[in-house]
Short mmCIF file of C-alpha atoms in Angstrom, two decimals:
data_model
loop_
_atom_site.label_atom_id
_atom_site.label_comp_id
_atom_site.label_asym_id
_atom_site.label_seq_id
_atom_site.Cartn_x
_atom_site.Cartn_y
_atom_site.Cartn_z
CA MET F 1186 -18.22 -90.22 -53.64
CA SER F 1187 -15.55 -92.05 -51.68
CA PHE F 1188 -15.03 -91.64 -48.04
CA ARG F 1189 -11.69 -89.81 -48.83
CA LYS F 1190 -13.47 -87.17 -50.97
CA LEU F 1191 -16.15 -86.59 -48.34
CA LEU F 1192 -13.32 -85.98 -45.81
CA LEU F 1193 -11.56 -83.41 -48.02
CA ALA F 1194 -14.79 -81.53 -48.77
CA GLY F 1195 -15.65 -81.26 -45.04
CA ALA F 1196 -12.16 -80.01 -44.26
CA ALA F 1197 -12.53 -77.23 -47.01
CA LEU F 1198 -16.00 -76.25 -45.52
CA ALA F 1199 -14.56 -76.05 -42.01
CA VAL F 1200 -11.71 -73.63 -43.27
CA SER F 1201 -14.16 -71.33 -45.08
CA THR F 1202 -16.54 -71.03 -42.29
CA ALA F 1203 -13.68 -70.19 -39.79
CA THR F 1204 -12.53 -67.00 -41.73
CA VAL F 1205 -14.62 -63.96 -40.42
CA VAL F 1206 -14.13 -60.59 -42.18
CA ALA F 1207 -14.10 -57.72 -39.49
CA PRO F 1208 -15.71 -54.30 -40.26
CA ALA F 1209 -13.43 -51.41 -41.15
CA GLN F 1210 -12.23 -49.21 -38.24
CA ALA F 1211 -10.51 -45.91 -37.65
CA SER F 1212 -9.06 -44.34 -34.49
CA ILE F 1213 -8.73 -40.48 -33.63
CA ILE F 1214 -6.77 -39.62 -30.43
CA ASP F 1215 -7.59 -36.41 -28.58
CA ARG F 1216 -5.28 -35.13 -25.85
CA PRO F 1217 -6.45 -31.85 -24.19
CA HIS F 1218 -3.68 -30.25 -22.31
CA PHE F 1219 -3.67 -27.10 -20.12
CA LYS F 1220 -0.69 -25.61 -18.20
CA VAL F 1221 -0.67 -22.27 -16.38
CA LEU F 1222 2.63 -21.25 -14.74
CA GLY F 1223 2.65 -19.55 -11.49
CA VAL F 1224 2.97 -15.75 -12.01
CA VAL F 1225 4.07 -13.08 -9.58
CA ILE F 1226 3.74 -9.48 -10.79
CA VAL F 1227 5.53 -6.69 -8.76
CA TRP F 1228 4.80 -3.15 -9.66
CA GLY F 1229 5.56 0.41 -8.18
CA ALA F 1230 8.00 2.83 -9.91
CA ASP F 1231 10.36 2.46 -12.88
CA ASP F 1232 13.76 2.81 -11.33
CA SER F 1233 15.23 4.44 -14.37
CA ASP F 1234 12.71 7.49 -14.58
CA GLY F 1235 10.56 7.14 -11.61
CA SER F 1236 7.37 6.73 -13.77
CA THR F 1237 4.38 5.04 -12.07
CA PRO F 1238 2.49 2.79 -11.91
CA ILE F 1239 4.83 0.38 -13.65
CA ALA F 1240 5.27 -3.41 -13.35
CA THR F 1241 9.01 -4.02 -13.20
CA ASP F 1242 8.97 -7.76 -12.22
CA PHE F 1243 7.00 -10.54 -13.93
CA VAL F 1244 8.21 -13.78 -12.29
CA ILE F 1245 7.15 -17.15 -13.63
CA ASP F 1246 7.29 -20.38 -11.74
CA ASP F 1247 10.01 -22.37 -13.56
CA VAL F 1248 13.19 -23.81 -12.25
CA ASN F 1249 14.93 -20.46 -12.03
CA ASP F 1250 11.99 -18.31 -11.03
CA THR F 1251 12.73 -16.25 -14.16
CA ASP F 1252 11.83 -12.54 -14.30
CA LEU F 1253 10.57 -11.73 -17.81
CA ILE F 1254 11.18 -8.02 -17.34
CA ALA F 1255 14.74 -6.77 -17.31
CA ALA F 1256 13.99 -3.28 -15.75
CA ASP F 1257 14.51 -2.57 -12.04
CA GLY F 1258 11.77 -1.37 -9.92
CA ARG F 1259 11.63 1.24 -7.16
CA THR F 1260 9.15 1.78 -4.37
CA VAL F 1261 6.66 4.55 -4.08
CA LEU F 1262 5.98 6.83 -1.14
CA THR F 1263 3.28 5.66 1.19
CA GLY F 1264 -0.19 6.87 0.24
CA THR F 1265 1.01 8.31 -3.07
CA LEU F 1266 2.26 7.10 -6.47
CA ASN F 1267 5.43 9.20 -6.30
CA ALA F 1268 8.67 7.15 -6.63
CA THR F 1269 10.93 7.29 -3.66
CA ALA F 1270 14.01 9.31 -3.96
CA GLY F 1271 17.54 7.84 -3.67
CA SER F 1272 17.86 9.31 -0.14
CA TYR F 1273 15.87 10.98 2.54
CA GLY F 1274 16.85 14.36 4.05
CA GLY F 1275 17.24 15.57 7.60
CA PHE F 1276 14.97 17.00 10.21
CA SER F 1277 12.22 19.62 9.31
CA ALA F 1278 14.10 22.81 10.00
CA LEU F 1279 13.31 24.48 13.41
CA SER F 1280 10.14 25.53 15.12
CA ILE F 1281 9.55 28.45 17.40
CA GLY F 1282 6.72 27.53 19.62
CA THR F 1283 4.16 25.98 17.18
CA THR F 1284 5.51 27.82 14.03
CA GLU F 1285 7.91 26.00 11.83
CA ILE F 1286 10.52 28.16 9.94
CA GLY F 1287 12.50 27.08 6.91
CA ASP F 1288 10.99 25.68 3.68
CA GLY F 1289 9.41 22.58 5.35
CA ASP F 1290 10.56 20.03 2.87
CA GLY F 1291 12.05 17.71 5.58
CA ASP F 1292 15.61 18.60 4.64
CA LEU F 1293 17.65 21.30 6.41
CA ASP F 1294 19.82 22.79 3.75
CA ASP F 1295 20.85 26.05 1.98
CA LEU F 1296 17.34 26.56 0.70
CA ASP F 1297 16.22 27.26 4.19
CA SER F 1298 16.39 30.75 5.52
CA PHE F 1299 16.13 31.81 9.17
CA GLY F 1300 15.87 35.15 10.81
CA ALA F 1301 17.12 36.00 14.23
CA PHE F 1302 15.05 34.06 16.81
CA ASP F 1303 14.85 33.81 20.72
CA VAL F 1304 16.41 30.51 21.73
CA THR F 1305 14.15 30.23 24.86
CA THR F 1306 11.10 29.29 22.67
CA ALA F 1307 12.99 27.53 19.79
CA SER F 1308 13.46 23.72 19.44
CA ILE F 1309 14.00 21.14 16.64
CA THR F 1310 10.71 19.96 15.33
CA GLY F 1311 9.29 16.84 16.93
CA ASP F 1312 8.64 15.17 13.53
CA ALA F 1313 10.09 11.78 13.42
CA MET F 1314 12.56 11.22 10.79
CA SER F 1315 11.03 8.28 8.86
CA HIS F 1316 10.91 6.80 5.46
CA ASP F 1317 7.81 4.96 4.49
CA SER F 1318 7.34 3.24 1.14
CA ASN F 1319 5.34 0.71 -0.67
CA PHE F 1320 5.35 -1.78 -3.51
CA PHE F 1321 2.63 -3.99 -4.96
CA VAL F 1322 2.22 -7.65 -5.75
CA ALA F 1323 -0.51 -9.44 -7.88
CA SER F 1324 -0.09 -13.31 -8.18
CA ASN F 1325 -2.05 -16.47 -9.20
CA THR F 1326 0.07 -18.46 -6.84
CA ALA F 1327 1.46 -18.57 -3.44
CA PHE F 1328 4.79 -16.61 -3.25
CA GLY F 1329 7.45 -15.36 -0.79
CA ILE F 1330 9.46 -12.09 -0.52
CA THR F 1331 13.01 -11.74 0.76
CA ALA F 1332 14.67 -8.53 2.00
CA GLU F 1333 18.34 -7.91 1.82
CA LEU F 1334 20.54 -4.78 2.71
CA THR F 1335 22.67 -4.68 -0.44
CA ASP F 1336 24.33 -1.32 0.08
CA SER F 1337 24.84 1.23 2.83
CA THR F 1338 26.67 4.48 3.69
CA VAL F 1339 27.17 5.26 7.45
CA SER F 1340 29.13 8.27 8.89
CA GLY F 1341 29.23 10.60 11.73
CA ASP F 1342 27.35 9.78 14.81
CA PHE F 1343 24.99 7.38 13.26
CA LEU F 1344 24.92 3.55 12.97
CA LEU F 1345 22.75 1.04 11.04
CA SER F 1346 21.45 -0.13 14.43
CA ASP F 1347 19.95 3.45 14.96
CA VAL F 1348 17.49 2.86 12.01
CA SER F 1349 14.49 0.84 13.11
CA TYR F 1350 12.72 -1.22 10.51
CA SER F 1351 9.21 -2.78 10.14
CA PHE F 1352 7.42 -4.48 7.21
CA GLY F 1353 3.72 -5.12 6.75
CA MET F 1354 1.03 -5.72 4.16
CA THR F 1355 -2.10 -3.87 3.33
CA PRO F 1356 -4.70 -5.99 1.48
CA ASN F 1357 -6.70 -3.02 -0.03
CA GLY F 1358 -6.92 0.66 0.00
CA THR F 1359 -5.80 3.68 -2.07
CA ASN F 1360 -2.50 5.05 -3.17
CA GLY F 1361 -2.72 8.33 -4.97
CA THR F 1362 -5.52 7.90 -7.59
CA LEU F 1363 -5.47 4.20 -7.53
CA THR F 1364 -7.74 2.00 -5.43
CA PHE F 1365 -6.20 -1.49 -5.02
CA GLY F 1366 -7.09 -4.88 -3.60
CA GLY F 1367 -10.76 -5.08 -4.40
CA ASN F 1368 -10.40 -8.42 -6.01
CA ALA F 1369 -7.72 -9.63 -3.65
CA PHE F 1370 -7.85 -11.94 -0.67
CA ASP F 1371 -7.93 -9.81 2.52
CA ASP F 1372 -6.46 -12.21 4.96
CA LEU F 1373 -2.92 -12.44 3.85
CA ALA F 1374 -1.29 -10.15 6.47
CA PRO F 1375 -0.55 -13.08 8.89
CA SER F 1376 1.94 -14.29 6.37
CA ILE F 1377 4.35 -11.66 7.45
CA THR F 1378 7.43 -13.36 8.89
CA ASN F 1379 9.78 -10.26 9.20
CA PRO F 1380 12.55 -11.10 11.87
CA HIS F 1381 14.34 -7.69 11.66
CA THR F 1382 13.86 -4.74 13.90
CA THR F 1383 16.74 -2.60 12.59
CA LEU F 1384 18.84 -2.21 9.56
CA ASP F 1385 21.76 -3.75 11.48
CA ASP F 1386 19.75 -6.98 11.95
CA MET F 1387 19.02 -7.05 8.27
CA ASP F 1388 22.72 -6.46 7.38
CA ALA F 1389 23.81 -9.35 9.60
CA ALA F 1390 21.24 -11.72 8.36
CA GLY F 1391 21.70 -11.36 4.54
CA ALA F 1392 18.66 -12.31 2.24
CA THR F 1393 15.88 -13.30 4.59
CA THR F 1394 12.26 -14.17 3.95
CA VAL F 1395 10.01 -11.44 5.25
CA TYR F 1396 6.78 -12.73 3.72
CA GLN F 1397 5.50 -16.16 2.82
CA SER F 1398 1.92 -16.72 1.70
CA THR F 1399 -0.08 -19.90 1.29
CA VAL F 1400 -2.43 -18.61 -1.25
CA ARG F 1401 -2.38 -16.33 -4.32
CA THR F 1402 -3.38 -12.63 -4.07
CA ALA F 1403 -6.09 -12.71 -6.73
CA GLU F 1404 -9.34 -13.87 -5.25
CA THR F 1405 -11.83 -12.74 -7.94
CA THR F 1406 -11.97 -11.66 -11.51
CA GLY F 1407 -10.28 -8.20 -12.07
CA ASN F 1408 -7.48 -6.18 -13.41
CA ILE F 1409 -3.88 -6.37 -11.98
CA VAL F 1410 -4.42 -3.39 -9.54
CA GLY F 1411 -7.67 -4.89 -8.25
CA GLN F 1412 -5.83 -8.22 -7.60
CA SER F 1413 -2.89 -6.61 -5.90
CA VAL F 1414 -1.92 -6.21 -2.23
CA ARG F 1415 0.48 -3.58 -0.91
CA PHE F 1416 3.64 -4.27 0.93
CA ASP F 1417 4.69 -1.48 3.43
CA ALA F 1418 8.16 -0.82 4.60
CA SER F 1419 9.02 1.72 7.34
CA TYR F 1420 12.40 2.94 8.45
CA SER F 1421 12.88 5.59 11.26
CA LEU F 1422 16.09 7.27 12.68
CA GLY F 1423 15.95 7.56 16.40
CA PRO F 1424 13.02 7.72 18.67
CA ALA F 1425 9.34 7.98 17.58
CA ALA F 1426 9.09 11.49 19.21
CA GLY F 1427 11.47 12.75 16.72
CA TYR F 1428 15.14 13.92 16.20
CA ASP F 1429 16.94 15.63 18.97
CA LEU F 1430 20.14 17.48 18.88
CA SER F 1431 21.68 14.91 21.40
CA GLN F 1432 21.57 12.32 18.59
CA GLY F 1433 24.41 14.21 16.71
CA ALA F 1434 25.01 14.52 13.02
CA GLY F 1435 25.79 12.12 10.24
CA VAL F 1436 24.46 9.98 7.40
CA VAL F 1437 22.77 6.61 7.29
CA GLU F 1438 21.82 5.57 3.74
CA ALA F 1439 20.86 2.19 2.63
CA THR F 1440 19.66 0.12 -0.32
CA VAL F 1441 17.24 -2.62 0.69
CA THR F 1442 16.43 -5.03 -2.27
CA TYR F 1443 13.10 -6.94 -2.06
CA THR F 1444 12.86 -10.09 -4.17
CA ALA F 1445 9.57 -12.04 -5.00
CA PHE F 1446 9.81 -15.73 -5.48
CA VAL F 1447 7.68 -18.77 -5.93
CA PRO F 1448 8.42 -21.49 -3.52
#
């Protein structure tokens, strides 16, 4: 064999030994994905018919803090599951000594009936004219609450500045037949940021944050009631000792709107 033929054979051998066939392969891509939006549930009474306990706000943490429930909510009377009425009545009739006369419903009206009485022992009852109401919140995220006086009627001798205001939070307890807060954090009360002392303050300030938490309400597994905390609003006309004739007569009625949001 000539040198040329040997060279060509060697080249062919080099090419064949350089080609390596790779084993067959297949790829499977797995992408686990979990997303839980922040949720704030507000419940109390249905504003349309006063039924309770009803969730009327279901706010999700999106760009707009969207509320998935169109219905409006109403507060309930403190310690009960009774929806608050549209307005509160006047003083509790009259008292003679320690005996109250009238029907005792907290509203002096034509349903009350008096007999003749000795004025030397008669006085207006010492009951404070107050309106105490609640609503409840359960959440899986930190949240805030704003308060805004959205409507008011004032007449006679009274002013918005005559109505004192306070706002607080109760982490657990009982309202009517429901025990709440057993699965909620019990140290959220310091998150109260309420700057108002009267309805006049609230009216001047517009929508103002009165509560801002740093954690969710739900601490342990449970239902919505168990994971809820209660927010308490209190309004009083005049001094704590109660109404006196020297305060005059008139009407103060207000609509306060509380709005939950996710910061």
